[in-house]
JSON list of C-alpha atoms in Angstrom, two decimals:
[
{"chain": "A", "resi": 981, "resn": "UNK", "atom": "CA", "xyz": [51.22, 120.34, 129.53]},
{"chain": "A", "resi": 982, "resn": "UNK", "atom": "CA", "xyz": [52.62, 122.74, 126.89]},
{"chain": "A", "resi": 983, "resn": "UNK", "atom": "CA", "xyz": [55.04, 124.26, 129.38]},
{"chain": "A", "resi": 984, "resn": "UNK", "atom": "CA", "xyz": [56.00, 120.80, 130.71]},
{"chain": "A", "resi": 985, "resn": "UNK", "atom": "CA", "xyz": [56.73, 119.56, 127.18]},
{"chain": "A", "resi": 986, "resn": "UNK", "atom": "CA", "xyz": [58.82, 122.63, 126.36]},
{"chain": "A", "resi": 987, "resn": "UNK", "atom": "CA", "xyz": [60.95, 122.13, 129.44]},
{"chain": "A", "resi": 988, "resn": "UNK", "atom": "CA", "xyz": [61.41, 118.41, 128.76]},
{"chain": "A", "resi": 989, "resn": "UNK", "atom": "CA", "xyz": [62.46, 119.15, 125.20]},
{"chain": "A", "resi": 990, "resn": "UNK", "atom": "CA", "xyz": [65.16, 121.46, 126.55]},
{"chain": "A", "resi": 991, "resn": "UNK", "atom": "CA", "xyz": [66.23, 118.75, 128.96]},
{"chain": "A", "resi": 992, "resn": "UNK", "atom": "CA", "xyz": [66.46, 116.20, 126.16]},
{"chain": "A", "resi": 993, "resn": "UNK", "atom": "CA", "xyz": [68.63, 118.56, 124.11]},
{"chain": "A", "resi": 994, "resn": "UNK", "atom": "CA", "xyz": [70.90, 119.21, 127.08]},
{"chain": "A", "resi": 995, "resn": "UNK", "atom": "CA", "xyz": [71.24, 115.43, 127.64]},
{"chain": "A", "resi": 996, "resn": "UNK", "atom": "CA", "xyz": [72.29, 115.04, 124.00]},
{"chain": "A", "resi": 997, "resn": "UNK", "atom": "CA", "xyz": [74.99, 117.68, 124.52]},
{"chain": "A", "resi": 998, "resn": "UNK", "atom": "CA", "xyz": [76.23, 115.83, 127.61]},
{"chain": "A", "resi": 999, "resn": "UNK", "atom": "CA", "xyz": [76.31, 112.57, 125.61]},
{"chain": "A", "resi": 1000, "resn": "UNK", "atom": "CA", "xyz": [78.29, 114.33, 122.85]},
{"chain": "A", "resi": 1001, "resn": "UNK", "atom": "CA", "xyz": [80.82, 115.44, 125.45]},
{"chain": "A", "resi": 1002, "resn": "UNK", "atom": "CA", "xyz": [81.00, 111.97, 127.12]},
{"chain": "A", "resi": 1003, "resn": "UNK", "atom": "CA", "xyz": [81.55, 110.36, 123.71]},
{"chain": "A", "resi": 1004, "resn": "UNK", "atom": "CA", "xyz": [84.25, 112.83, 122.67]},
{"chain": "A", "resi": 1005, "resn": "UNK", "atom": "CA", "xyz": [82.29, 113.96, 119.59]},
{"chain": "A", "resi": 1006, "resn": "UNK", "atom": "CA", "xyz": [81.52, 117.59, 118.60]},
{"chain": "A", "resi": 1007, "resn": "UNK", "atom": "CA", "xyz": [78.96, 119.40, 120.65]},
{"chain": "A", "resi": 1008, "resn": "UNK", "atom": "CA", "xyz": [75.58, 119.27, 118.92]},
{"chain": "A", "resi": 1009, "resn": "UNK", "atom": "CA", "xyz": [76.42, 116.18, 116.79]},
{"chain": "A", "resi": 1010, "resn": "UNK", "atom": "CA", "xyz": [73.58, 113.99, 118.03]},
{"chain": "A", "resi": 1011, "resn": "UNK", "atom": "CA", "xyz": [70.98, 116.77, 117.68]},
{"chain": "A", "resi": 1012, "resn": "UNK", "atom": "CA", "xyz": [72.27, 117.58, 114.21]},
{"chain": "A", "resi": 1013, "resn": "UNK", "atom": "CA", "xyz": [71.95, 113.95, 113.20]},
{"chain": "A", "resi": 1014, "resn": "UNK", "atom": "CA", "xyz": [68.38, 113.88, 114.52]},
{"chain": "A", "resi": 1015, "resn": "UNK", "atom": "CA", "xyz": [67.35, 117.07, 112.74]},
{"chain": "A", "resi": 1016, "resn": "UNK", "atom": "CA", "xyz": [69.47, 117.01, 109.61]},
{"chain": "A", "resi": 1017, "resn": "UNK", "atom": "CA", "xyz": [70.53, 120.52, 110.53]},
{"chain": "A", "resi": 1018, "resn": "UNK", "atom": "CA", "xyz": [66.95, 121.86, 110.66]},
{"chain": "A", "resi": 1019, "resn": "UNK", "atom": "CA", "xyz": [65.73, 121.97, 114.29]},
{"chain": "A", "resi": 1020, "resn": "UNK", "atom": "CA", "xyz": [62.08, 121.80, 113.21]},
{"chain": "A", "resi": 1021, "resn": "UNK", "atom": "CA", "xyz": [62.65, 118.37, 111.67]},
{"chain": "A", "resi": 1022, "resn": "UNK", "atom": "CA", "xyz": [63.18, 116.32, 114.85]},
{"chain": "A", "resi": 1023, "resn": "UNK", "atom": "CA", "xyz": [60.12, 114.81, 116.46]},
{"chain": "A", "resi": 1024, "resn": "UNK", "atom": "CA", "xyz": [59.21, 115.52, 120.06]},
{"chain": "A", "resi": 1025, "resn": "UNK", "atom": "CA", "xyz": [56.04, 113.78, 121.34]},
{"chain": "A", "resi": 1026, "resn": "UNK", "atom": "CA", "xyz": [54.43, 113.05, 124.65]},
{"chain": "A", "resi": 1027, "resn": "UNK", "atom": "CA", "xyz": [52.01, 110.31, 125.58]},
{"chain": "A", "resi": 1028, "resn": "UNK", "atom": "CA", "xyz": [50.21, 109.58, 128.81]},
{"chain": "A", "resi": 1029, "resn": "UNK", "atom": "CA", "xyz": [49.67, 105.92, 129.70]},
{"chain": "A", "resi": 1030, "resn": "UNK", "atom": "CA", "xyz": [47.18, 104.64, 132.25]},
{"chain": "A", "resi": 1031, "resn": "UNK", "atom": "CA", "xyz": [47.53, 101.16, 133.73]},
{"chain": "A", "resi": 1032, "resn": "UNK", "atom": "CA", "xyz": [44.55, 100.22, 135.98]},
{"chain": "A", "resi": 1033, "resn": "UNK", "atom": "CA", "xyz": [45.08, 97.80, 138.86]},
{"chain": "A", "resi": 1034, "resn": "UNK", "atom": "CA", "xyz": [44.67, 94.15, 137.81]},
{"chain": "A", "resi": 1035, "resn": "UNK", "atom": "CA", "xyz": [43.16, 91.61, 140.19]},
{"chain": "A", "resi": 1036, "resn": "UNK", "atom": "CA", "xyz": [44.97, 88.74, 138.43]},
{"chain": "A", "resi": 1037, "resn": "UNK", "atom": "CA", "xyz": [48.30, 90.09, 137.08]},
{"chain": "A", "resi": 1038, "resn": "UNK", "atom": "CA", "xyz": [49.61, 86.59, 136.53]},
{"chain": "A", "resi": 1039, "resn": "UNK", "atom": "CA", "xyz": [47.02, 86.21, 133.73]},
{"chain": "A", "resi": 1040, "resn": "UNK", "atom": "CA", "xyz": [48.03, 89.23, 131.64]},
{"chain": "A", "resi": 1041, "resn": "UNK", "atom": "CA", "xyz": [51.00, 91.01, 130.18]},
{"chain": "A", "resi": 1042, "resn": "UNK", "atom": "CA", "xyz": [51.20, 94.71, 130.83]},
{"chain": "A", "resi": 1043, "resn": "UNK", "atom": "CA", "xyz": [53.51, 96.01, 128.11]},
{"chain": "A", "resi": 1044, "resn": "UNK", "atom": "CA", "xyz": [55.81, 93.34, 126.69]},
{"chain": "A", "resi": 1045, "resn": "UNK", "atom": "CA", "xyz": [59.58, 93.73, 126.81]},
{"chain": "A", "resi": 1046, "resn": "UNK", "atom": "CA", "xyz": [60.98, 96.02, 124.08]},
{"chain": "A", "resi": 1047, "resn": "UNK", "atom": "CA", "xyz": [63.47, 98.69, 123.32]},
{"chain": "A", "resi": 1048, "resn": "UNK", "atom": "CA", "xyz": [62.33, 102.10, 122.14]},
{"chain": "A", "resi": 1049, "resn": "UNK", "atom": "CA", "xyz": [63.06, 102.88, 118.46]},
{"chain": "A", "resi": 1050, "resn": "UNK", "atom": "CA", "xyz": [63.99, 106.53, 118.91]},
{"chain": "A", "resi": 1051, "resn": "UNK", "atom": "CA", "xyz": [66.41, 108.63, 120.80]},
{"chain": "A", "resi": 1052, "resn": "UNK", "atom": "CA", "xyz": [65.90, 110.14, 124.29]},
{"chain": "A", "resi": 1053, "resn": "UNK", "atom": "CA", "xyz": [62.95, 109.07, 126.35]},
{"chain": "A", "resi": 1054, "resn": "UNK", "atom": "CA", "xyz": [62.01, 111.06, 129.47]},
{"chain": "A", "resi": 1055, "resn": "UNK", "atom": "CA", "xyz": [59.58, 109.28, 131.74]},
{"chain": "A", "resi": 1056, "resn": "UNK", "atom": "CA", "xyz": [57.66, 110.73, 134.64]},
{"chain": "A", "resi": 1057, "resn": "UNK", "atom": "CA", "xyz": [56.14, 107.95, 136.84]},
{"chain": "A", "resi": 1058, "resn": "UNK", "atom": "CA", "xyz": [53.53, 108.38, 139.49]},
{"chain": "A", "resi": 1059, "resn": "UNK", "atom": "CA", "xyz": [55.07, 108.30, 142.97]},
{"chain": "A", "resi": 1060, "resn": "UNK", "atom": "CA", "xyz": [53.69, 105.12, 144.43]},
{"chain": "A", "resi": 1061, "resn": "UNK", "atom": "CA", "xyz": [52.77, 102.32, 142.03]},
{"chain": "A", "resi": 1062, "resn": "UNK", "atom": "CA", "xyz": [55.59, 100.25, 140.54]},
{"chain": "A", "resi": 1063, "resn": "UNK", "atom": "CA", "xyz": [55.53, 97.90, 137.58]},
{"chain": "A", "resi": 1064, "resn": "UNK", "atom": "CA", "xyz": [58.20, 99.39, 135.28]},
{"chain": "A", "resi": 1065, "resn": "UNK", "atom": "CA", "xyz": [61.16, 97.06, 134.90]},
{"chain": "A", "resi": 1066, "resn": "UNK", "atom": "CA", "xyz": [64.42, 97.13, 132.96]},
{"chain": "A", "resi": 1067, "resn": "UNK", "atom": "CA", "xyz": [66.60, 94.17, 131.95]},
{"chain": "A", "resi": 1068, "resn": "UNK", "atom": "CA", "xyz": [69.98, 94.55, 133.64]},
{"chain": "A", "resi": 1069, "resn": "UNK", "atom": "CA", "xyz": [72.68, 91.84, 133.65]},
{"chain": "A", "resi": 1070, "resn": "UNK", "atom": "CA", "xyz": [70.10, 89.29, 132.42]},
{"chain": "A", "resi": 1071, "resn": "UNK", "atom": "CA", "xyz": [67.62, 90.00, 135.26]},
{"chain": "A", "resi": 1072, "resn": "UNK", "atom": "CA", "xyz": [64.44, 92.09, 135.38]},
{"chain": "A", "resi": 1073, "resn": "UNK", "atom": "CA", "xyz": [64.89, 94.89, 137.88]},
{"chain": "A", "resi": 1074, "resn": "UNK", "atom": "CA", "xyz": [62.19, 97.27, 139.26]},
{"chain": "A", "resi": 1075, "resn": "UNK", "atom": "CA", "xyz": [62.56, 100.90, 138.44]},
{"chain": "A", "resi": 1076, "resn": "UNK", "atom": "CA", "xyz": [61.30, 102.34, 141.69]},
{"chain": "A", "resi": 1077, "resn": "UNK", "atom": "CA", "xyz": [59.32, 105.54, 141.35]},
{"chain": "A", "resi": 1078, "resn": "UNK", "atom": "CA", "xyz": [61.10, 108.54, 142.90]},
{"chain": "A", "resi": 1079, "resn": "UNK", "atom": "CA", "xyz": [58.96, 111.58, 143.72]},
{"chain": "A", "resi": 1080, "resn": "UNK", "atom": "CA", "xyz": [59.37, 114.42, 141.24]},
{"chain": "A", "resi": 1081, "resn": "UNK", "atom": "CA", "xyz": [62.07, 112.60, 139.28]},
{"chain": "A", "resi": 1082, "resn": "UNK", "atom": "CA", "xyz": [62.37, 112.01, 135.50]},
{"chain": "A", "resi": 1083, "resn": "UNK", "atom": "CA", "xyz": [63.62, 108.56, 134.43]},
{"chain": "A", "resi": 1084, "resn": "UNK", "atom": "CA", "xyz": [65.91, 108.77, 131.37]},
{"chain": "A", "resi": 1085, "resn": "UNK", "atom": "CA", "xyz": [65.95, 106.02, 128.76]},
{"chain": "A", "resi": 1086, "resn": "UNK", "atom": "CA", "xyz": [67.97, 105.74, 125.60]},
{"chain": "A", "resi": 1087, "resn": "UNK", "atom": "CA", "xyz": [66.56, 104.27, 122.41]},
{"chain": "A", "resi": 1088, "resn": "UNK", "atom": "CA", "xyz": [67.97, 102.38, 119.46]},
{"chain": "A", "resi": 1089, "resn": "UNK", "atom": "CA", "xyz": [69.10, 105.49, 117.58]},
{"chain": "A", "resi": 1090, "resn": "UNK", "atom": "CA", "xyz": [71.35, 106.62, 120.42]},
{"chain": "A", "resi": 1091, "resn": "UNK", "atom": "CA", "xyz": [72.83, 103.11, 120.53]},
{"chain": "A", "resi": 1092, "resn": "UNK", "atom": "CA", "xyz": [73.72, 103.44, 116.79]},
{"chain": "A", "resi": 1093, "resn": "UNK", "atom": "CA", "xyz": [75.00, 107.04, 116.94]},
{"chain": "A", "resi": 1094, "resn": "UNK", "atom": "CA", "xyz": [77.20, 106.14, 119.97]},
{"chain": "A", "resi": 1095, "resn": "UNK", "atom": "CA", "xyz": [78.47, 102.99, 118.19]},
{"chain": "A", "resi": 1096, "resn": "UNK", "atom": "CA", "xyz": [77.15, 100.89, 121.07]},
{"chain": "A", "resi": 1097, "resn": "UNK", "atom": "CA", "xyz": [78.62, 102.93, 123.91]},
{"chain": "A", "resi": 1098, "resn": "UNK", "atom": "CA", "xyz": [75.12, 103.83, 125.03]},
{"chain": "A", "resi": 1099, "resn": "UNK", "atom": "CA", "xyz": [72.65, 100.94, 124.81]},
{"chain": "A", "resi": 1100, "resn": "UNK", "atom": "CA", "xyz": [68.94, 101.03, 124.21]},
{"chain": "A", "resi": 1101, "resn": "UNK", "atom": "CA", "xyz": [67.31, 99.62, 127.30]},
{"chain": "A", "resi": 1102, "resn": "UNK", "atom": "CA", "xyz": [65.03, 96.59, 127.30]},
{"chain": "A", "resi": 1103, "resn": "UNK", "atom": "CA", "xyz": [62.03, 97.42, 129.50]},
{"chain": "A", "resi": 1104, "resn": "UNK", "atom": "CA", "xyz": [58.49, 96.33, 130.23]},
{"chain": "A", "resi": 1105, "resn": "UNK", "atom": "CA", "xyz": [55.50, 97.29, 132.41]},
{"chain": "A", "resi": 1106, "resn": "UNK", "atom": "CA", "xyz": [54.05, 94.58, 134.61]},
{"chain": "A", "resi": 1107, "resn": "UNK", "atom": "CA", "xyz": [50.43, 94.55, 135.57]},
{"chain": "A", "resi": 1108, "resn": "UNK", "atom": "CA", "xyz": [50.03, 95.12, 139.34]},
{"chain": "A", "resi": 1109, "resn": "UNK", "atom": "CA", "xyz": [47.11, 94.28, 141.65]},
{"chain": "A", "resi": 1110, "resn": "UNK", "atom": "CA", "xyz": [47.53, 97.15, 144.06]},
{"chain": "A", "resi": 1111, "resn": "UNK", "atom": "CA", "xyz": [46.95, 100.47, 142.36]},
{"chain": "A", "resi": 1112, "resn": "UNK", "atom": "CA", "xyz": [46.58, 102.44, 139.19]},
{"chain": "A", "resi": 1113, "resn": "UNK", "atom": "CA", "xyz": [49.81, 103.49, 137.47]},
{"chain": "A", "resi": 1114, "resn": "UNK", "atom": "CA", "xyz": [50.19, 106.54, 135.22]},
{"chain": "A", "resi": 1115, "resn": "UNK", "atom": "CA", "xyz": [53.21, 107.37, 133.11]},
{"chain": "A", "resi": 1116, "resn": "UNK", "atom": "CA", "xyz": [53.99, 110.43, 131.04]},
{"chain": "A", "resi": 1117, "resn": "UNK", "atom": "CA", "xyz": [56.58, 109.53, 128.42]},
{"chain": "A", "resi": 1118, "resn": "UNK", "atom": "CA", "xyz": [58.19, 112.18, 126.20]},
{"chain": "A", "resi": 1119, "resn": "UNK", "atom": "CA", "xyz": [60.19, 111.06, 123.16]},
{"chain": "A", "resi": 1120, "resn": "UNK", "atom": "CA", "xyz": [62.89, 113.08, 121.34]},
{"chain": "A", "resi": 1121, "resn": "UNK", "atom": "CA", "xyz": [63.26, 111.18, 118.07]},
{"chain": "A", "resi": 1122, "resn": "UNK", "atom": "CA", "xyz": [64.96, 111.81, 114.76]},
{"chain": "A", "resi": 1123, "resn": "UNK", "atom": "CA", "xyz": [63.11, 113.15, 111.73]},
{"chain": "A", "resi": 1124, "resn": "UNK", "atom": "CA", "xyz": [61.86, 110.35, 109.53]},
{"chain": "A", "resi": 1125, "resn": "UNK", "atom": "CA", "xyz": [64.26, 111.65, 106.86]},
{"chain": "A", "resi": 1126, "resn": "UNK", "atom": "CA", "xyz": [67.30, 111.73, 109.18]},
{"chain": "A", "resi": 1127, "resn": "UNK", "atom": "CA", "xyz": [70.25, 109.64, 108.25]},
{"chain": "A", "resi": 1128, "resn": "UNK", "atom": "CA", "xyz": [71.52, 107.74, 111.26]},
{"chain": "A", "resi": 1129, "resn": "UNK", "atom": "CA", "xyz": [74.95, 106.15, 111.59]},
{"chain": "A", "resi": 1130, "resn": "UNK", "atom": "CA", "xyz": [77.70, 105.84, 114.15]},
{"chain": "A", "resi": 1131, "resn": "UNK", "atom": "CA", "xyz": [79.70, 109.02, 114.69]},
{"chain": "A", "resi": 1132, "resn": "UNK", "atom": "CA", "xyz": [82.81, 108.80, 112.54]},
{"chain": "A", "resi": 1133, "resn": "UNK", "atom": "CA", "xyz": [85.01, 109.56, 115.56]},
{"chain": "A", "resi": 1134, "resn": "UNK", "atom": "CA", "xyz": [83.77, 106.35, 117.19]},
{"chain": "A", "resi": 1135, "resn": "UNK", "atom": "CA", "xyz": [84.51, 103.97, 114.28]},
{"chain": "A", "resi": 1136, "resn": "UNK", "atom": "CA", "xyz": [87.82, 102.25, 114.04]},
{"chain": "A", "resi": 1137, "resn": "UNK", "atom": "CA", "xyz": [89.70, 103.64, 111.03]},
{"chain": "A", "resi": 1138, "resn": "UNK", "atom": "CA", "xyz": [90.60, 100.26, 109.58]},
{"chain": "A", "resi": 1139, "resn": "UNK", "atom": "CA", "xyz": [86.99, 99.16, 109.44]},
{"chain": "A", "resi": 1140, "resn": "UNK", "atom": "CA", "xyz": [84.93, 102.17, 108.31]},
{"chain": "A", "resi": 1141, "resn": "UNK", "atom": "CA", "xyz": [82.33, 100.45, 106.13]},
{"chain": "A", "resi": 1142, "resn": "UNK", "atom": "CA", "xyz": [80.94, 98.27, 108.89]},
{"chain": "A", "resi": 1143, "resn": "UNK", "atom": "CA", "xyz": [82.19, 99.07, 112.39]},
{"chain": "A", "resi": 1144, "resn": "UNK", "atom": "CA", "xyz": [83.09, 96.31, 114.80]},
{"chain": "A", "resi": 1145, "resn": "UNK", "atom": "CA", "xyz": [79.62, 96.44, 116.41]},
{"chain": "A", "resi": 1146, "resn": "UNK", "atom": "CA", "xyz": [77.92, 96.13, 113.02]},
{"chain": "A", "resi": 1147, "resn": "UNK", "atom": "CA", "xyz": [75.73, 99.21, 113.26]},
{"chain": "A", "resi": 1148, "resn": "UNK", "atom": "CA", "xyz": [74.63, 100.28, 109.78]},
{"chain": "A", "resi": 1149, "resn": "UNK", "atom": "CA", "xyz": [73.89, 103.66, 108.19]},
{"chain": "A", "resi": 1150, "resn": "UNK", "atom": "CA", "xyz": [70.17, 104.09, 107.43]},
{"chain": "A", "resi": 1151, "resn": "UNK", "atom": "CA", "xyz": [67.30, 106.54, 107.17]},
{"chain": "A", "resi": 1152, "resn": "UNK", "atom": "CA", "xyz": [65.22, 106.63, 110.36]},
{"chain": "A", "resi": 1153, "resn": "UNK", "atom": "CA", "xyz": [61.94, 106.18, 108.49]},
{"chain": "A", "resi": 1154, "resn": "UNK", "atom": "CA", "xyz": [63.27, 102.94, 107.01]},
{"chain": "A", "resi": 1155, "resn": "UNK", "atom": "CA", "xyz": [64.18, 101.74, 110.48]},
{"chain": "A", "resi": 1156, "resn": "UNK", "atom": "CA", "xyz": [60.68, 102.55, 111.71]},
{"chain": "A", "resi": 1157, "resn": "UNK", "atom": "CA", "xyz": [59.18, 100.45, 108.90]},
{"chain": "A", "resi": 1158, "resn": "UNK", "atom": "CA", "xyz": [61.09, 97.48, 110.29]},
{"chain": "A", "resi": 1159, "resn": "UNK", "atom": "CA", "xyz": [60.52, 98.40, 113.94]},
{"chain": "A", "resi": 1160, "resn": "UNK", "atom": "CA", "xyz": [56.71, 98.46, 113.79]},
{"chain": "A", "resi": 1161, "resn": "UNK", "atom": "CA", "xyz": [56.80, 94.80, 112.62]},
{"chain": "A", "resi": 1162, "resn": "UNK", "atom": "CA", "xyz": [59.56, 93.66, 115.04]},
{"chain": "A", "resi": 1163, "resn": "UNK", "atom": "CA", "xyz": [59.16, 95.85, 118.16]},
{"chain": "A", "resi": 1164, "resn": "UNK", "atom": "CA", "xyz": [59.04, 92.98, 120.63]},
{"chain": "A", "resi": 1165, "resn": "UNK", "atom": "CA", "xyz": [61.80, 90.97, 118.97]},
{"chain": "A", "resi": 1166, "resn": "UNK", "atom": "CA", "xyz": [65.58, 91.34, 119.52]},
{"chain": "A", "resi": 1167, "resn": "UNK", "atom": "CA", "xyz": [66.98, 94.62, 118.16]},
{"chain": "A", "resi": 1168, "resn": "UNK", "atom": "CA", "xyz": [69.99, 93.17, 116.33]},
{"chain": "A", "resi": 1169, "resn": "UNK", "atom": "CA", "xyz": [67.86, 91.74, 113.46]},
{"chain": "A", "resi": 1170, "resn": "UNK", "atom": "CA", "xyz": [66.26, 95.14, 113.03]},
{"chain": "A", "resi": 1171, "resn": "UNK", "atom": "CA", "xyz": [69.71, 96.63, 112.48]},
{"chain": "A", "resi": 1172, "resn": "UNK", "atom": "CA", "xyz": [70.51, 93.80, 110.01]},
{"chain": "A", "resi": 1173, "resn": "UNK", "atom": "CA", "xyz": [67.27, 94.37, 108.13]},
{"chain": "A", "resi": 1174, "resn": "UNK", "atom": "CA", "xyz": [67.93, 98.08, 107.55]},
{"chain": "A", "resi": 1175, "resn": "UNK", "atom": "CA", "xyz": [71.55, 97.32, 106.61]},
{"chain": "A", "resi": 1176, "resn": "UNK", "atom": "CA", "xyz": [70.37, 94.84, 104.01]},
{"chain": "A", "resi": 1177, "resn": "UNK", "atom": "CA", "xyz": [67.90, 97.41, 102.60]},
{"chain": "A", "resi": 1178, "resn": "UNK", "atom": "CA", "xyz": [70.66, 100.01, 101.95]}
]
């Protein structure tokens, strides 16, 4: 698991560099924002989730719909049992397990740093009657003290204080204080709450 986590952390950092390039911002910008310049400050964690088969899935909710608070999420699903869904174009869509593949998800902080060009993804896990599902999710998140805001290159010059998407500048720990109370609610009020606090 230690080796697996180390390799996934490298993958997350490479993905951030690719995002920097795609956004036209300096290489290393997202990582620098997450760490505040000190690589040891960013948080990288892994959790293993176990979802047993459910004889009556219509009676329960697996994991309710939500976006992830952090940055880059790397998800390894088992190869056979479904249940993970994303909201795309207003419809819930299955994320089919692909053998030996890592599913990449972006969280709320990537949405803010990219000024909305990358969106945090609404997702949920449905209970299923036909098998046990295991997920290994690894999260590359900002330090709690990291200041998060849209990259200056992505904000229209005539509207620097509040960009046209309305993403605020905030400290990630402050965002988490709001998120833990509003995880399953729309994300826009979370952004408004941290904007009002600053």
